Every structure is written in structure tokens, then in C-alpha cells.
Amino acid sequence: KAGVTQTPRYLIKTRGQQVTLSCSPISGHRSVSWYQQTPGQGLQFLFEYFSETQRNKGNFPGRFSGRQFSNSRSEMNVSTLELGDSALYLCASSLASAYQETQYFGPGTRLLVL
Amino acid sequence: EDKVVQSPLSLVVHEGDTVTLNCSYEVTNFRSLLWYKQEKKAPTFLFMLTSSGIEKKSGRLSSILDKKELSSILNITATQTGDSAIYLCALGGGSQGNLIFGKGTKLSVKP
């Protein structure tokens, strides 16, 4: 079974731009969660999607948004980029519940904001 | 406020040593505690614990949850250089209904 894939793997943007990251979950998985990982804050939960609906949301500003498609693929968008948005963005999928089952992580997208 | 605290933050040992990593938590609506290993990019799943006092084992790794003490430990015996990684503890549940991660313990195993 193919694992979680994320594209692109690396991205360089400038302040004020916007960016869209993509995540394809493991086949059959319907829950997709997004995390931001930085050296200072560690892994922080952004949001979770299940069956095309946002089910949970972390404490991030409205510039961070996402969506999920009918095939469970998910996209995350960050508008008006700030230097502090530089981070590794990880996507994880599970069958139905993010904390009652194992979450499988993708390799991440490394975003650098200049 | 939900939080997960891991200790120590970093640890250097020699091959063959036994290590114990700690995870303590304060979280509303506890559902599960998970351990992950992160070597380069993607965290990989190690254990999920939901019941207190039941040890989970996988080879040289084992973990146990103590709900009374609100903590868990991850033990690694006969460490190898390949065990060098960041070990993450995560709580399932909480006010956000998702995983809350600790900052991790960076383990370095010297030959």
C-alpha cells in the first residue's frame, strides 16, 4: 500500500505571497490532519478533515485554511505569508479518527519564507 | 490548558545502554497516548496506549501508561546507533479533539 504523499517537498516563497500544499492519504483513509513543525514549538496541530468537512481546528490564524476533496486528498493554503510561517508542514492520515487509531505521516513539505 | 511535557529534552548514551524517556500530561478528555519516532522527516508510529498499567512491547522497545500519575515511559534496551532519533509523545483527545504533541526527546546513541 502506498504511503502518505505530500507535494511539493520543498518550497521557497517571499513574505506576502500565498502557498498551497497538497496531501494524498493512504488509500481508504478518510481522516487527514495537518501539522506545523518548528524547532521552537515542536509539532502543532493545524486542522483535521474528515469526509470533506473540517472536524477540528487548532489555534492558528485564519490565514491558514484547508479543504478535502471527495477522494480524501487534502490541500492546505496559507495566505499573506510571514517569516514565522517557515516550517515543516506534515500531513497525516488515519482510517476515521485521528486519536483513536494510528496516524501515518507523510514526508512533509519544507516551506521557507524569505 | 492541554499540555504534554517530555523529559529529558536530549540524551546522549552509548550503544548497549538502556534508556527511559518520560512523558507527562495534562489533558481534558483523555483518549489515548501515542509514541512516535522521528529520524529525518516523517514521524513513524511506535505505540498507542489507552489502558493504564498494560505494557506494550516491540523488540527492544516497550512503553507503559500510568493514568494515576498522568504519565508514560518509553524504554529502549540495548540501544543501537539506529535508535538515534527524536522520540515524540502525543495525547489524543483534549479540547481540540486531535493529537497534542510534546516537544520530543532527542536521543543520540554513540558507538
Short mmCIF file of N, CA and C in Angstrom, two decimals, chain A residues 9-10 33 35 37 40-43 45 48 56-59 88 90 98-103 105-107 110, chain B residues 29 31-32 34 36 38 40-45 48 86 88 91-93 95-103:
data_model
loop_
_atom_site.label_atom_id
_atom_site.label_comp_id
_atom_site.label_asym_id
_atom_site.label_seq_id
_atom_site.Cartn_x
_atom_site.Cartn_y
_atom_site.Cartn_z
N ARG A 9 7.81 18.97 -2.02
CA ARG A 9 8.62 18.63 -0.86
C ARG A 9 9.34 19.85 -0.29
N TYR A 10 9.68 20.76 -1.16
CA TYR A 10 10.36 21.99 -0.73
C TYR A 10 9.76 23.18 -1.47
N SER A 33 -5.06 15.00 8.76
CA SER A 33 -4.70 16.06 9.70
C SER A 33 -3.44 16.76 9.21
N TYR A 35 -0.17 19.37 10.38
CA TYR A 35 0.62 19.85 11.50
C TYR A 35 1.72 20.77 10.99
N GLN A 37 5.55 21.97 12.09
CA GLN A 37 6.65 21.63 12.98
C GLN A 37 7.76 22.64 12.86
N GLY A 40 11.26 25.54 17.60
CA GLY A 40 10.88 26.14 18.88
C GLY A 40 9.58 25.62 19.46
N GLN A 41 8.61 25.37 18.61
CA GLN A 41 7.27 24.98 19.06
C GLN A 41 6.97 23.50 18.92
N GLY A 42 7.82 22.78 18.21
CA GLY A 42 7.53 21.36 18.00
C GLY A 42 6.40 21.17 17.01
N LEU A 43 5.71 20.05 17.14
CA LEU A 43 4.60 19.72 16.25
C LEU A 43 3.31 20.34 16.79
N PHE A 45 -0.82 21.11 15.96
CA PHE A 45 -1.97 20.71 15.17
C PHE A 45 -2.60 21.92 14.49
N GLU A 48 -8.03 19.14 11.09
CA GLU A 48 -8.33 17.80 10.64
C GLU A 48 -9.56 17.83 9.74
N ASN A 56 -11.87 19.36 13.24
CA ASN A 56 -11.21 20.01 14.37
C ASN A 56 -10.25 21.05 13.85
N LYS A 57 -9.98 22.05 14.69
CA LYS A 57 -9.08 23.12 14.27
C LYS A 57 -8.21 23.54 15.44
N GLY A 58 -6.94 23.75 15.17
CA GLY A 58 -6.00 24.20 16.19
C GLY A 58 -6.00 25.72 16.30
N ASN A 59 -5.07 26.22 17.11
CA ASN A 59 -5.02 27.65 17.39
C ASN A 59 -4.12 28.39 16.41
N LEU A 88 8.28 22.97 8.73
CA LEU A 88 7.96 21.72 8.05
C LEU A 88 6.47 21.46 8.27
N LEU A 90 3.50 18.90 7.99
CA LEU A 90 3.27 17.46 7.90
C LEU A 90 1.79 17.17 7.80
N ALA A 98 -8.47 10.58 14.30
CA ALA A 98 -7.07 10.98 14.42
C ALA A 98 -6.42 10.48 15.70
N TYR A 99 -7.18 10.26 16.77
CA TYR A 99 -6.52 9.89 18.01
C TYR A 99 -6.91 8.51 18.51
N GLN A 100 -7.86 7.87 17.87
CA GLN A 100 -8.22 6.52 18.31
C GLN A 100 -7.55 5.46 17.46
N GLU A 101 -6.87 5.89 16.43
CA GLU A 101 -6.15 4.96 15.58
C GLU A 101 -4.79 5.55 15.28
N THR A 102 -3.94 4.72 14.71
CA THR A 102 -2.62 5.19 14.31
C THR A 102 -2.75 6.20 13.19
N GLN A 103 -2.00 7.28 13.30
CA GLN A 103 -1.88 8.24 12.21
C GLN A 103 -0.60 7.96 11.46
N PHE A 105 2.17 9.44 8.89
CA PHE A 105 2.63 10.74 8.44
C PHE A 105 3.27 10.67 7.05
N GLY A 106 3.10 11.75 6.32
CA GLY A 106 3.81 11.94 5.06
C GLY A 106 5.19 12.51 5.33
N PRO A 107 6.00 12.67 4.28
CA PRO A 107 7.38 13.14 4.44
C PRO A 107 7.47 14.64 4.73
N ARG A 110 8.75 21.24 3.24
CA ARG A 110 9.58 22.24 3.92
C ARG A 110 9.35 23.58 3.26
N ASN B 29 -10.35 15.15 28.68
CA ASN B 29 -10.93 14.14 27.81
C ASN B 29 -9.87 13.23 27.20
N ARG B 31 -8.01 10.28 25.63
CA ARG B 31 -8.47 9.15 24.82
C ARG B 31 -7.34 8.15 24.59
N SER B 32 -6.14 8.65 24.34
CA SER B 32 -5.03 7.76 24.03
C SER B 32 -3.71 8.50 24.19
N LEU B 34 0.20 8.24 22.45
CA LEU B 34 0.95 7.62 21.36
C LEU B 34 2.42 8.02 21.42
N TYR B 36 5.89 8.23 18.96
CA TYR B 36 6.39 8.23 17.59
C TYR B 36 7.91 8.40 17.62
N GLN B 38 10.94 10.00 15.21
CA GLN B 38 11.18 10.85 14.05
C GLN B 38 12.67 10.92 13.78
N LYS B 40 14.22 11.56 10.28
CA LYS B 40 14.55 12.65 9.37
C LYS B 40 13.34 13.52 9.07
N LYS B 41 12.34 12.96 8.54
CA LYS B 41 11.17 13.76 8.21
C LYS B 41 9.91 13.26 8.93
N ALA B 42 9.30 12.21 8.38
CA ALA B 42 8.01 11.78 8.88
C ALA B 42 8.12 11.00 10.18
N PRO B 43 7.36 11.38 11.21
CA PRO B 43 7.29 10.54 12.42
C PRO B 43 6.71 9.18 12.07
N THR B 44 7.28 8.15 12.66
CA THR B 44 6.75 6.81 12.46
C THR B 44 6.20 6.29 13.78
N PHE B 45 5.08 5.61 13.69
CA PHE B 45 4.34 5.16 14.85
C PHE B 45 5.08 4.05 15.61
N MET B 48 0.54 2.80 20.77
CA MET B 48 -0.63 3.52 21.23
C MET B 48 -1.06 2.89 22.55
N ILE B 86 14.47 11.59 17.30
CA ILE B 86 13.65 12.34 18.24
C ILE B 86 12.43 11.47 18.54
N LEU B 88 8.76 11.29 20.06
CA LEU B 88 7.63 12.19 20.32
C LEU B 88 6.52 11.46 21.06
N LEU B 91 -0.76 13.11 22.86
CA LEU B 91 -2.00 12.76 23.54
C LEU B 91 -3.18 12.92 22.61
N GLY B 92 -4.03 11.96 22.61
CA GLY B 92 -5.26 12.03 21.82
C GLY B 92 -6.40 12.46 22.70
N GLY B 93 -7.21 13.40 22.19
CA GLY B 93 -8.34 13.91 22.96
C GLY B 93 -8.20 15.40 23.12
N SER B 95 -9.06 19.45 24.19
CA SER B 95 -10.12 20.38 23.80
C SER B 95 -10.22 20.51 22.28
N GLN B 96 -9.15 20.22 21.57
CA GLN B 96 -9.17 20.34 20.11
C GLN B 96 -9.57 19.04 19.45
N GLY B 97 -9.67 17.97 20.22
CA GLY B 97 -10.09 16.70 19.66
C GLY B 97 -9.10 16.08 18.71
N ASN B 98 -7.82 16.40 18.87
CA ASN B 98 -6.83 15.80 17.98
C ASN B 98 -5.58 15.48 18.80
N LEU B 99 -4.47 15.27 18.12
CA LEU B 99 -3.25 14.91 18.83
C LEU B 99 -2.52 16.16 19.31
N ILE B 100 -2.08 16.11 20.58
CA ILE B 100 -1.27 17.18 21.17
C ILE B 100 0.11 16.59 21.40
N PHE B 101 1.11 17.17 20.74
CA PHE B 101 2.46 16.62 20.81
C PHE B 101 3.30 17.33 21.86
N GLY B 102 4.21 16.55 22.50
CA GLY B 102 5.26 17.14 23.30
C GLY B 102 6.37 17.62 22.38
N LYS B 103 7.37 18.29 22.95
CA LYS B 103 8.46 18.84 22.14
C LYS B 103 9.45 17.76 21.72
#
